[in-house]
Amino acid sequence: RIHYDGTMNTEVIIIDDDRELAAMLGEFLAPDHFRLHACTSGEAGLERLEKNDFDLAILDIMLPGMSGIDVLKALRKTSDIPVIMLTARGDDVDRILGLEFGADDYIAKPFNPRELLARMKAILRRAGPVSSPATTLQVGDIELDSRSRQVTAQGRKLRLTGTEFEMLRCLMKSPGDVVSRETLSKESLGRQLLPYDRSIDTHISNLRRKLESAGVGTPSIQNQRGIGYRLGSG
């Protein structure tokens, strides 16, 4: 995936049965070099995703037929494309489900298109390779390569979403130190932590589960209640 810099066309798919919303977003995003491709059903959207190379997906949870959650579950079996979920305002269950199944971020309807654009840019900027000299980090059994965006645990390659990758990288840069939830939100999502937002905790839970499934015993991700998380050995 090409690193987003705002000057090249970026291919985005929106899967939402609201045709007027898709048309409005298409016009709004075009000046920022986003080409929006719309699908009105989960089945059609998943088929397009399997046949075409998109840079980002915007996925509504409430879809006729195949739900947005089902699309996301199927997609995450084969792809780590960044996904922003569209949820109903105040529907915490759908939001948490989306994050648990691998969405990178969410935004509640109705939303300001400028807020969606800001989140898209933030996620895409973090989905590309890092050009700093220190591209490889290693803590215990975990090795992270920023240039190739690959993570291995005990020699096994892990499939992480872009947000999970950035969150792990943030923790690995300061092993043993507590990293605040605010810092994790800024570095992995590119935005301020919102009040009552549990997105960071859900992403950490997913990351911890993937590390444990790979047989990583240490270091473990530990919760420092009320503060944040640390990558430590004890």
JSON list of C-alpha atoms in Angstrom, two decimals:
[
{"chain": "A", "resi": 1, "resn": "ARG", "atom": "CA", "xyz": [0.00, 0.00, 0.00]},
{"chain": "A", "resi": 2, "resn": "ILE", "atom": "CA", "xyz": [1.38, 3.43, -0.96]},
{"chain": "A", "resi": 3, "resn": "HIS", "atom": "CA", "xyz": [2.05, 5.79, 1.94]},
{"chain": "A", "resi": 4, "resn": "TYR", "atom": "CA", "xyz": [-0.62, 8.50, 1.95]},
{"chain": "A", "resi": 5, "resn": "ASP", "atom": "CA", "xyz": [0.73, 12.02, 1.36]},
{"chain": "A", "resi": 6, "resn": "GLY", "atom": "CA", "xyz": [-2.38, 13.82, 0.10]},
{"chain": "A", "resi": 7, "resn": "THR", "atom": "CA", "xyz": [-1.10, 14.35, -3.45]},
{"chain": "A", "resi": 8, "resn": "MET", "atom": "CA", "xyz": [-1.95, 11.05, -5.16]},
{"chain": "A", "resi": 9, "resn": "ASN", "atom": "CA", "xyz": [-5.38, 9.56, -5.79]},
{"chain": "A", "resi": 10, "resn": "THR", "atom": "CA", "xyz": [-6.47, 7.35, -2.91]},
{"chain": "A", "resi": 11, "resn": "GLU", "atom": "CA", "xyz": [-9.02, 4.64, -3.63]},
{"chain": "A", "resi": 12, "resn": "VAL", "atom": "CA", "xyz": [-11.74, 4.36, -0.98]},
{"chain": "A", "resi": 13, "resn": "ILE", "atom": "CA", "xyz": [-14.78, 2.09, -0.89]},
{"chain": "A", "resi": 14, "resn": "ILE", "atom": "CA", "xyz": [-17.90, 3.00, 1.08]},
{"chain": "A", "resi": 15, "resn": "ILE", "atom": "CA", "xyz": [-20.40, 0.24, 1.84]},
{"chain": "A", "resi": 16, "resn": "ASP", "atom": "CA", "xyz": [-23.64, 1.93, 2.87]},
{"chain": "A", "resi": 17, "resn": "ASP", "atom": "CA", "xyz": [-27.19, 1.72, 1.56]},
{"chain": "A", "resi": 18, "resn": "ASP", "atom": "CA", "xyz": [-27.60, 5.51, 1.89]},
{"chain": "A", "resi": 19, "resn": "ARG", "atom": "CA", "xyz": [-26.97, 6.57, -1.71]},
{"chain": "A", "resi": 20, "resn": "GLU", "atom": "CA", "xyz": [-27.30, 10.28, -0.93]},
{"chain": "A", "resi": 21, "resn": "LEU", "atom": "CA", "xyz": [-24.64, 10.04, 1.78]},
{"chain": "A", "resi": 22, "resn": "ALA", "atom": "CA", "xyz": [-22.25, 8.26, -0.58]},
{"chain": "A", "resi": 23, "resn": "ALA", "atom": "CA", "xyz": [-22.81, 10.84, -3.31]},
{"chain": "A", "resi": 24, "resn": "MET", "atom": "CA", "xyz": [-22.27, 13.73, -0.89]},
{"chain": "A", "resi": 25, "resn": "LEU", "atom": "CA", "xyz": [-19.08, 12.19, 0.49]},
{"chain": "A", "resi": 26, "resn": "GLY", "atom": "CA", "xyz": [-17.79, 11.51, -3.00]},
{"chain": "A", "resi": 27, "resn": "GLU", "atom": "CA", "xyz": [-18.06, 15.20, -3.87]},
{"chain": "A", "resi": 28, "resn": "PHE", "atom": "CA", "xyz": [-16.67, 16.34, -0.52]},
{"chain": "A", "resi": 29, "resn": "LEU", "atom": "CA", "xyz": [-13.62, 14.04, -0.61]},
{"chain": "A", "resi": 30, "resn": "ALA", "atom": "CA", "xyz": [-12.67, 14.57, -4.27]},
{"chain": "A", "resi": 31, "resn": "PRO", "atom": "CA", "xyz": [-10.67, 17.81, -3.73]},
{"chain": "A", "resi": 32, "resn": "ASP", "atom": "CA", "xyz": [-8.41, 15.88, -1.33]},
{"chain": "A", "resi": 33, "resn": "HIS", "atom": "CA", "xyz": [-7.65, 13.28, -4.02]},
{"chain": "A", "resi": 34, "resn": "PHE", "atom": "CA", "xyz": [-9.96, 10.58, -2.66]},
{"chain": "A", "resi": 35, "resn": "ARG", "atom": "CA", "xyz": [-11.86, 8.54, -5.24]},
{"chain": "A", "resi": 36, "resn": "LEU", "atom": "CA", "xyz": [-14.92, 7.09, -3.58]},
{"chain": "A", "resi": 37, "resn": "HIS", "atom": "CA", "xyz": [-16.48, 3.84, -4.86]},
{"chain": "A", "resi": 38, "resn": "ALA", "atom": "CA", "xyz": [-19.94, 3.10, -3.45]},
{"chain": "A", "resi": 39, "resn": "CYS", "atom": "CA", "xyz": [-21.70, -0.21, -2.76]},
{"chain": "A", "resi": 40, "resn": "THR", "atom": "CA", "xyz": [-25.16, -0.45, -1.22]},
{"chain": "A", "resi": 41, "resn": "SER", "atom": "CA", "xyz": [-24.97, -3.98, 0.21]},
{"chain": "A", "resi": 42, "resn": "GLY", "atom": "CA", "xyz": [-22.51, -6.00, 2.23]},
{"chain": "A", "resi": 43, "resn": "GLU", "atom": "CA", "xyz": [-22.39, -8.78, -0.33]},
{"chain": "A", "resi": 44, "resn": "ALA", "atom": "CA", "xyz": [-21.56, -6.43, -3.20]},
{"chain": "A", "resi": 45, "resn": "GLY", "atom": "CA", "xyz": [-19.02, -4.55, -1.09]},
{"chain": "A", "resi": 46, "resn": "LEU", "atom": "CA", "xyz": [-17.20, -7.70, -0.05]},
{"chain": "A", "resi": 47, "resn": "GLU", "atom": "CA", "xyz": [-17.06, -8.87, -3.66]},
{"chain": "A", "resi": 48, "resn": "ARG", "atom": "CA", "xyz": [-15.57, -5.52, -4.75]},
{"chain": "A", "resi": 49, "resn": "LEU", "atom": "CA", "xyz": [-13.02, -5.68, -1.94]},
{"chain": "A", "resi": 50, "resn": "GLU", "atom": "CA", "xyz": [-11.94, -9.17, -2.99]},
{"chain": "A", "resi": 51, "resn": "LYS", "atom": "CA", "xyz": [-11.48, -8.14, -6.64]},
{"chain": "A", "resi": 52, "resn": "ASN", "atom": "CA", "xyz": [-10.00, -4.63, -6.25]},
{"chain": "A", "resi": 53, "resn": "ASP", "atom": "CA", "xyz": [-7.16, -3.03, -4.37]},
{"chain": "A", "resi": 54, "resn": "PHE", "atom": "CA", "xyz": [-8.55, -0.25, -2.17]},
{"chain": "A", "resi": 55, "resn": "ASP", "atom": "CA", "xyz": [-6.61, 1.89, 0.29]},
{"chain": "A", "resi": 56, "resn": "LEU", "atom": "CA", "xyz": [-9.38, 2.26, 2.87]},
{"chain": "A", "resi": 57, "resn": "ALA", "atom": "CA", "xyz": [-12.93, 1.04, 3.53]},
{"chain": "A", "resi": 58, "resn": "ILE", "atom": "CA", "xyz": [-15.82, 2.92, 5.13]},
{"chain": "A", "resi": 59, "resn": "LEU", "atom": "CA", "xyz": [-18.32, 0.37, 6.36]},
{"chain": "A", "resi": 60, "resn": "ASP", "atom": "CA", "xyz": [-21.80, 0.95, 7.77]},
{"chain": "A", "resi": 61, "resn": "ILE", "atom": "CA", "xyz": [-22.82, -1.53, 10.44]},
{"chain": "A", "resi": 62, "resn": "MET", "atom": "CA", "xyz": [-26.53, -1.38, 9.59]},
{"chain": "A", "resi": 63, "resn": "LEU", "atom": "CA", "xyz": [-26.82, -2.91, 6.12]},
{"chain": "A", "resi": 64, "resn": "PRO", "atom": "CA", "xyz": [-29.62, -4.84, 4.41]},
{"chain": "A", "resi": 65, "resn": "GLY", "atom": "CA", "xyz": [-28.83, -8.55, 4.22]},
{"chain": "A", "resi": 66, "resn": "MET", "atom": "CA", "xyz": [-25.22, -9.15, 5.21]},
{"chain": "A", "resi": 67, "resn": "SER", "atom": "CA", "xyz": [-24.43, -6.87, 8.15]},
{"chain": "A", "resi": 68, "resn": "GLY", "atom": "CA", "xyz": [-21.39, -4.64, 8.38]},
{"chain": "A", "resi": 69, "resn": "ILE", "atom": "CA", "xyz": [-20.02, -6.82, 11.19]},
{"chain": "A", "resi": 70, "resn": "ASP", "atom": "CA", "xyz": [-20.28, -9.92, 8.97]},
{"chain": "A", "resi": 71, "resn": "VAL", "atom": "CA", "xyz": [-18.51, -8.08, 6.15]},
{"chain": "A", "resi": 72, "resn": "LEU", "atom": "CA", "xyz": [-15.74, -7.06, 8.54]},
{"chain": "A", "resi": 73, "resn": "LYS", "atom": "CA", "xyz": [-15.32, -10.59, 9.92]},
{"chain": "A", "resi": 74, "resn": "ALA", "atom": "CA", "xyz": [-15.02, -12.01, 6.41]},
{"chain": "A", "resi": 75, "resn": "LEU", "atom": "CA", "xyz": [-12.67, -9.24, 5.30]},
{"chain": "A", "resi": 76, "resn": "ARG", "atom": "CA", "xyz": [-10.29, -9.66, 8.21]},
{"chain": "A", "resi": 77, "resn": "LYS", "atom": "CA", "xyz": [-9.63, -13.29, 7.28]},
{"chain": "A", "resi": 78, "resn": "THR", "atom": "CA", "xyz": [-7.64, -12.14, 4.26]},
{"chain": "A", "resi": 79, "resn": "SER", "atom": "CA", "xyz": [-7.03, -8.39, 4.44]},
{"chain": "A", "resi": 80, "resn": "ASP", "atom": "CA", "xyz": [-5.58, -5.75, 6.78]},
{"chain": "A", "resi": 81, "resn": "ILE", "atom": "CA", "xyz": [-7.04, -2.80, 4.83]},
{"chain": "A", "resi": 82, "resn": "PRO", "atom": "CA", "xyz": [-7.86, 0.12, 7.17]},
{"chain": "A", "resi": 83, "resn": "VAL", "atom": "CA", "xyz": [-11.58, 0.15, 8.05]},
{"chain": "A", "resi": 84, "resn": "ILE", "atom": "CA", "xyz": [-13.66, 2.94, 9.55]},
{"chain": "A", "resi": 85, "resn": "MET", "atom": "CA", "xyz": [-17.05, 1.80, 10.82]},
{"chain": "A", "resi": 86, "resn": "LEU", "atom": "CA", "xyz": [-20.17, 3.96, 10.64]},
{"chain": "A", "resi": 87, "resn": "THR", "atom": "CA", "xyz": [-22.30, 3.37, 13.73]},
{"chain": "A", "resi": 88, "resn": "ALA", "atom": "CA", "xyz": [-25.54, 4.73, 15.14]},
{"chain": "A", "resi": 89, "resn": "ARG", "atom": "CA", "xyz": [-24.96, 7.47, 17.68]},
{"chain": "A", "resi": 90, "resn": "GLY", "atom": "CA", "xyz": [-24.87, 6.07, 21.20]},
{"chain": "A", "resi": 91, "resn": "ASP", "atom": "CA", "xyz": [-24.85, 2.43, 20.08]},
{"chain": "A", "resi": 92, "resn": "ASP", "atom": "CA", "xyz": [-21.93, 1.23, 22.20]},
{"chain": "A", "resi": 93, "resn": "VAL", "atom": "CA", "xyz": [-22.54, -2.45, 21.49]},
{"chain": "A", "resi": 94, "resn": "ASP", "atom": "CA", "xyz": [-22.13, -2.09, 17.72]},
{"chain": "A", "resi": 95, "resn": "ARG", "atom": "CA", "xyz": [-19.11, 0.14, 18.16]},
{"chain": "A", "resi": 96, "resn": "ILE", "atom": "CA", "xyz": [-17.31, -2.29, 20.45]},
{"chain": "A", "resi": 97, "resn": "LEU", "atom": "CA", "xyz": [-18.22, -5.24, 18.22]},
{"chain": "A", "resi": 98, "resn": "GLY", "atom": "CA", "xyz": [-16.75, -3.45, 15.22]},
{"chain": "A", "resi": 99, "resn": "LEU", "atom": "CA", "xyz": [-13.49, -2.77, 17.06]},
{"chain": "A", "resi": 100, "resn": "GLU", "atom": "CA", "xyz": [-13.31, -6.31, 18.41]},
{"chain": "A", "resi": 101, "resn": "PHE", "atom": "CA", "xyz": [-13.58, -7.73, 14.90]},
{"chain": "A", "resi": 102, "resn": "GLY", "atom": "CA", "xyz": [-10.80, -5.53, 13.57]},
{"chain": "A", "resi": 103, "resn": "ALA", "atom": "CA", "xyz": [-12.10, -2.08, 12.64]},
{"chain": "A", "resi": 104, "resn": "ASP", "atom": "CA", "xyz": [-9.43, 0.61, 12.97]},
{"chain": "A", "resi": 105, "resn": "ASP", "atom": "CA", "xyz": [-11.78, 3.36, 14.08]},
{"chain": "A", "resi": 106, "resn": "TYR", "atom": "CA", "xyz": [-15.43, 4.36, 14.10]},
{"chain": "A", "resi": 107, "resn": "ILE", "atom": "CA", "xyz": [-17.53, 7.46, 13.66]},
{"chain": "A", "resi": 108, "resn": "ALA", "atom": "CA", "xyz": [-21.15, 7.85, 14.74]},
{"chain": "A", "resi": 109, "resn": "LYS", "atom": "CA", "xyz": [-23.93, 9.00, 12.43]},
{"chain": "A", "resi": 110, "resn": "PRO", "atom": "CA", "xyz": [-24.81, 11.74, 11.82]},
{"chain": "A", "resi": 111, "resn": "PHE", "atom": "CA", "xyz": [-21.25, 13.04, 11.46]},
{"chain": "A", "resi": 112, "resn": "ASN", "atom": "CA", "xyz": [-19.40, 16.05, 10.13]},
{"chain": "A", "resi": 113, "resn": "PRO", "atom": "CA", "xyz": [-17.67, 15.10, 6.85]},
{"chain": "A", "resi": 114, "resn": "ARG", "atom": "CA", "xyz": [-14.62, 17.08, 7.98]},
{"chain": "A", "resi": 115, "resn": "GLU", "atom": "CA", "xyz": [-14.28, 14.80, 11.01]},
{"chain": "A", "resi": 116, "resn": "LEU", "atom": "CA", "xyz": [-14.46, 11.71, 8.80]},
{"chain": "A", "resi": 117, "resn": "LEU", "atom": "CA", "xyz": [-11.85, 13.20, 6.46]},
{"chain": "A", "resi": 118, "resn": "ALA", "atom": "CA", "xyz": [-9.53, 13.92, 9.39]},
{"chain": "A", "resi": 119, "resn": "ARG", "atom": "CA", "xyz": [-9.81, 10.33, 10.63]},
{"chain": "A", "resi": 120, "resn": "MET", "atom": "CA", "xyz": [-9.24, 8.92, 7.15]},
{"chain": "A", "resi": 121, "resn": "LYS", "atom": "CA", "xyz": [-6.07, 10.97, 6.72]},
{"chain": "A", "resi": 122, "resn": "ALA", "atom": "CA", "xyz": [-4.78, 10.04, 10.16]},
{"chain": "A", "resi": 123, "resn": "ILE", "atom": "CA", "xyz": [-5.26, 6.32, 9.62]},
{"chain": "A", "resi": 124, "resn": "LEU", "atom": "CA", "xyz": [-3.78, 6.37, 6.12]},
{"chain": "A", "resi": 125, "resn": "ARG", "atom": "CA", "xyz": [-0.70, 8.32, 7.21]},
{"chain": "A", "resi": 126, "resn": "ARG", "atom": "CA", "xyz": [-0.04, 5.67, 9.83]},
{"chain": "A", "resi": 127, "resn": "ALA", "atom": "CA", "xyz": [-0.61, 2.81, 7.39]},
{"chain": "A", "resi": 128, "resn": "GLY", "atom": "CA", "xyz": [2.54, 3.53, 5.40]},
{"chain": "A", "resi": 129, "resn": "PRO", "atom": "CA", "xyz": [6.17, 2.66, 6.15]},
{"chain": "A", "resi": 130, "resn": "VAL", "atom": "CA", "xyz": [8.21, 4.74, 8.57]},
{"chain": "A", "resi": 131, "resn": "SER", "atom": "CA", "xyz": [11.32, 6.37, 7.12]},
{"chain": "A", "resi": 132, "resn": "SER", "atom": "CA", "xyz": [13.25, 6.85, 10.39]},
{"chain": "A", "resi": 133, "resn": "PRO", "atom": "CA", "xyz": [16.66, 5.10, 10.63]},
{"chain": "A", "resi": 134, "resn": "ALA", "atom": "CA", "xyz": [15.59, 2.90, 13.55]},
{"chain": "A", "resi": 135, "resn": "THR", "atom": "CA", "xyz": [13.08, 0.78, 11.69]},
{"chain": "A", "resi": 136, "resn": "THR", "atom": "CA", "xyz": [13.35, -2.41, 13.76]},
{"chain": "A", "resi": 137, "resn": "LEU", "atom": "CA", "xyz": [12.28, -2.79, 17.38]},
{"chain": "A", "resi": 138, "resn": "GLN", "atom": "CA", "xyz": [12.68, -5.92, 19.45]},
{"chain": "A", "resi": 139, "resn": "VAL", "atom": "CA", "xyz": [11.33, -6.56, 22.92]},
{"chain": "A", "resi": 140, "resn": "GLY", "atom": "CA", "xyz": [11.50, -10.11, 24.22]},
{"chain": "A", "resi": 141, "resn": "ASP", "atom": "CA", "xyz": [9.98, -12.50, 21.67]},
{"chain": "A", "resi": 142, "resn": "ILE", "atom": "CA", "xyz": [8.43, -9.67, 19.64]},
{"chain": "A", "resi": 143, "resn": "GLU", "atom": "CA", "xyz": [10.12, -8.05, 16.65]},
{"chain": "A", "resi": 144, "resn": "LEU", "atom": "CA", "xyz": [8.59, -5.14, 14.74]},
{"chain": "A", "resi": 145, "resn": "ASP", "atom": "CA", "xyz": [9.85, -3.78, 11.41]},
{"chain": "A", "resi": 146, "resn": "SER", "atom": "CA", "xyz": [8.45, -0.32, 10.66]},
{"chain": "A", "resi": 147, "resn": "ARG", "atom": "CA", "xyz": [9.65, -0.30, 7.06]},
{"chain": "A", "resi": 148, "resn": "SER", "atom": "CA", "xyz": [7.94, -3.53, 6.02]},
{"chain": "A", "resi": 149, "resn": "ARG", "atom": "CA", "xyz": [5.21, -3.11, 8.65]},
{"chain": "A", "resi": 150, "resn": "GLN", "atom": "CA", "xyz": [5.67, -6.69, 9.77]},
{"chain": "A", "resi": 151, "resn": "VAL", "atom": "CA", "xyz": [5.54, -8.08, 13.28]},
{"chain": "A", "resi": 152, "resn": "THR", "atom": "CA", "xyz": [6.90, -11.48, 14.23]},
{"chain": "A", "resi": 153, "resn": "ALA", "atom": "CA", "xyz": [6.49, -13.27, 17.53]},
{"chain": "A", "resi": 154, "resn": "GLN", "atom": "CA", "xyz": [8.82, -16.21, 18.13]},
{"chain": "A", "resi": 155, "resn": "GLY", "atom": "CA", "xyz": [9.51, -16.17, 14.40]},
{"chain": "A", "resi": 156, "resn": "ARG", "atom": "CA", "xyz": [5.81, -16.30, 13.46]},
{"chain": "A", "resi": 157, "resn": "LYS", "atom": "CA", "xyz": [4.36, -13.44, 11.42]},
{"chain": "A", "resi": 158, "resn": "LEU", "atom": "CA", "xyz": [1.35, -11.80, 13.03]},
{"chain": "A", "resi": 159, "resn": "ARG", "atom": "CA", "xyz": [-1.57, -10.31, 11.10]},
{"chain": "A", "resi": 160, "resn": "LEU", "atom": "CA", "xyz": [-2.31, -6.95, 12.72]},
{"chain": "A", "resi": 161, "resn": "THR", "atom": "CA", "xyz": [-4.54, -4.09, 11.69]},
{"chain": "A", "resi": 162, "resn": "GLY", "atom": "CA", "xyz": [-2.85, -0.75, 11.09]},
{"chain": "A", "resi": 163, "resn": "THR", "atom": "CA", "xyz": [-4.11, 0.55, 14.43]},
{"chain": "A", "resi": 164, "resn": "GLU", "atom": "CA", "xyz": [-2.87, -2.51, 16.31]},
{"chain": "A", "resi": 165, "resn": "PHE", "atom": "CA", "xyz": [0.53, -2.17, 14.61]},
{"chain": "A", "resi": 166, "resn": "GLU", "atom": "CA", "xyz": [0.87, 1.48, 15.64]},
{"chain": "A", "resi": 167, "resn": "MET", "atom": "CA", "xyz": [-0.26, 0.70, 19.18]},
{"chain": "A", "resi": 168, "resn": "LEU", "atom": "CA", "xyz": [2.32, -2.07, 19.54]},
{"chain": "A", "resi": 169, "resn": "ARG", "atom": "CA", "xyz": [5.03, 0.16, 18.08]},
{"chain": "A", "resi": 170, "resn": "CYS", "atom": "CA", "xyz": [4.17, 2.88, 20.58]},
{"chain": "A", "resi": 171, "resn": "LEU", "atom": "CA", "xyz": [4.49, 0.42, 23.47]},
{"chain": "A", "resi": 172, "resn": "MET", "atom": "CA", "xyz": [7.71, -1.12, 22.11]},
{"chain": "A", "resi": 173, "resn": "LYS", "atom": "CA", "xyz": [9.40, 2.28, 21.87]},
{"chain": "A", "resi": 174, "resn": "SER", "atom": "CA", "xyz": [9.20, 2.55, 25.68]},
{"chain": "A", "resi": 175, "resn": "PRO", "atom": "CA", "xyz": [9.34, -1.01, 27.06]},
{"chain": "A", "resi": 176, "resn": "GLY", "atom": "CA", "xyz": [8.65, -1.14, 30.77]},
{"chain": "A", "resi": 177, "resn": "ASP", "atom": "CA", "xyz": [7.20, 2.38, 30.83]},
{"chain": "A", "resi": 178, "resn": "VAL", "atom": "CA", "xyz": [3.53, 3.17, 31.19]},
{"chain": "A", "resi": 179, "resn": "VAL", "atom": "CA", "xyz": [2.12, 4.75, 28.02]},
{"chain": "A", "resi": 180, "resn": "SER", "atom": "CA", "xyz": [-1.02, 6.80, 28.64]},
{"chain": "A", "resi": 181, "resn": "ARG", "atom": "CA", "xyz": [-4.26, 6.08, 26.83]},
{"chain": "A", "resi": 182, "resn": "GLU", "atom": "CA", "xyz": [-4.11, 9.65, 25.50]},
{"chain": "A", "resi": 183, "resn": "THR", "atom": "CA", "xyz": [-0.70, 9.01, 23.91]},
{"chain": "A", "resi": 184, "resn": "LEU", "atom": "CA", "xyz": [-1.85, 5.72, 22.45]},
{"chain": "A", "resi": 185, "resn": "SER", "atom": "CA", "xyz": [-4.87, 7.43, 20.91]},
{"chain": "A", "resi": 186, "resn": "LYS", "atom": "CA", "xyz": [-2.78, 10.21, 19.36]},
{"chain": "A", "resi": 187, "resn": "GLU", "atom": "CA", "xyz": [-0.13, 7.86, 17.97]},
{"chain": "A", "resi": 188, "resn": "SER", "atom": "CA", "xyz": [-2.34, 5.00, 16.79]},
{"chain": "A", "resi": 189, "resn": "LEU", "atom": "CA", "xyz": [-5.55, 6.83, 15.80]},
{"chain": "A", "resi": 190, "resn": "GLY", "atom": "CA", "xyz": [-4.21, 10.31, 15.15]},
{"chain": "A", "resi": 191, "resn": "ARG", "atom": "CA", "xyz": [-6.79, 11.97, 17.36]},
{"chain": "A", "resi": 192, "resn": "GLN", "atom": "CA", "xyz": [-7.44, 13.13, 20.90]},
{"chain": "A", "resi": 193, "resn": "LEU", "atom": "CA", "xyz": [-8.93, 10.58, 23.27]},
{"chain": "A", "resi": 194, "resn": "LEU", "atom": "CA", "xyz": [-12.65, 11.24, 23.54]},
{"chain": "A", "resi": 195, "resn": "PRO", "atom": "CA", "xyz": [-14.53, 11.15, 26.87]},
{"chain": "A", "resi": 196, "resn": "TYR", "atom": "CA", "xyz": [-15.83, 7.66, 27.69]},
{"chain": "A", "resi": 197, "resn": "ASP", "atom": "CA", "xyz": [-14.05, 6.29, 24.61]},
{"chain": "A", "resi": 198, "resn": "ARG", "atom": "CA", "xyz": [-13.00, 2.67, 25.19]},
{"chain": "A", "resi": 199, "resn": "SER", "atom": "CA", "xyz": [-11.52, 2.17, 21.71]},
{"chain": "A", "resi": 200, "resn": "ILE", "atom": "CA", "xyz": [-7.94, 1.96, 23.03]},
{"chain": "A", "resi": 201, "resn": "ASP", "atom": "CA", "xyz": [-8.88, -0.73, 25.53]},
{"chain": "A", "resi": 202, "resn": "THR", "atom": "CA", "xyz": [-10.59, -2.82, 22.85]},
{"chain": "A", "resi": 203, "resn": "HIS", "atom": "CA", "xyz": [-7.61, -2.54, 20.47]},
{"chain": "A", "resi": 204, "resn": "ILE", "atom": "CA", "xyz": [-5.24, -3.51, 23.31]},
{"chain": "A", "resi": 205, "resn": "SER", "atom": "CA", "xyz": [-7.42, -6.51, 24.11]},
{"chain": "A", "resi": 206, "resn": "ASN", "atom": "CA", "xyz": [-7.27, -7.63, 20.46]},
{"chain": "A", "resi": 207, "resn": "LEU", "atom": "CA", "xyz": [-3.50, -7.11, 20.36]},
{"chain": "A", "resi": 208, "resn": "ARG", "atom": "CA", "xyz": [-2.95, -9.02, 23.59]},
{"chain": "A", "resi": 209, "resn": "ARG", "atom": "CA", "xyz": [-5.06, -11.91, 22.29]},
{"chain": "A", "resi": 210, "resn": "LYS", "atom": "CA", "xyz": [-3.06, -12.11, 19.06]},
{"chain": "A", "resi": 211, "resn": "LEU", "atom": "CA", "xyz": [0.24, -12.11, 20.93]},
{"chain": "A", "resi": 212, "resn": "GLU", "atom": "CA", "xyz": [-0.95, -14.82, 23.29]},
{"chain": "A", "resi": 213, "resn": "SER", "atom": "CA", "xyz": [-2.23, -16.95, 20.41]},
{"chain": "A", "resi": 214, "resn": "ALA", "atom": "CA", "xyz": [1.28, -16.76, 18.91]},
{"chain": "A", "resi": 215, "resn": "GLY", "atom": "CA", "xyz": [2.69, -18.20, 22.14]},
{"chain": "A", "resi": 216, "resn": "VAL", "atom": "CA", "xyz": [4.24, -15.01, 23.46]},
{"chain": "A", "resi": 217, "resn": "GLY", "atom": "CA", "xyz": [4.71, -15.42, 27.19]},
{"chain": "A", "resi": 218, "resn": "THR", "atom": "CA", "xyz": [6.78, -12.33, 27.85]},
{"chain": "A", "resi": 219, "resn": "PRO", "atom": "CA", "xyz": [6.69, -9.44, 27.57]},
{"chain": "A", "resi": 220, "resn": "SER", "atom": "CA", "xyz": [3.00, -9.01, 28.32]},
{"chain": "A", "resi": 221, "resn": "ILE", "atom": "CA", "xyz": [0.81, -5.95, 27.92]},
{"chain": "A", "resi": 222, "resn": "GLN", "atom": "CA", "xyz": [-0.25, -4.82, 31.37]},
{"chain": "A", "resi": 223, "resn": "ASN", "atom": "CA", "xyz": [-3.01, -2.44, 32.32]},
{"chain": "A", "resi": 224, "resn": "GLN", "atom": "CA", "xyz": [-2.15, 0.37, 34.70]},
{"chain": "A", "resi": 225, "resn": "ARG", "atom": "CA", "xyz": [-5.64, 1.26, 35.88]},
{"chain": "A", "resi": 226, "resn": "GLY", "atom": "CA", "xyz": [-6.61, 4.85, 35.25]},
{"chain": "A", "resi": 227, "resn": "ILE", "atom": "CA", "xyz": [-3.36, 5.64, 33.44]},
{"chain": "A", "resi": 228, "resn": "GLY", "atom": "CA", "xyz": [-2.59, 3.44, 30.44]},
{"chain": "A", "resi": 229, "resn": "TYR", "atom": "CA", "xyz": [-0.63, 0.35, 29.40]},
{"chain": "A", "resi": 230, "resn": "ARG", "atom": "CA", "xyz": [2.92, -0.93, 29.58]},
{"chain": "A", "resi": 231, "resn": "LEU", "atom": "CA", "xyz": [4.84, -3.64, 27.75]},
{"chain": "A", "resi": 232, "resn": "GLY", "atom": "CA", "xyz": [6.68, -5.45, 30.49]},
{"chain": "A", "resi": 233, "resn": "SER", "atom": "CA", "xyz": [8.00, -8.84, 31.52]},
{"chain": "A", "resi": 234, "resn": "GLY", "atom": "CA", "xyz": [6.36, -9.22, 34.84]}
]
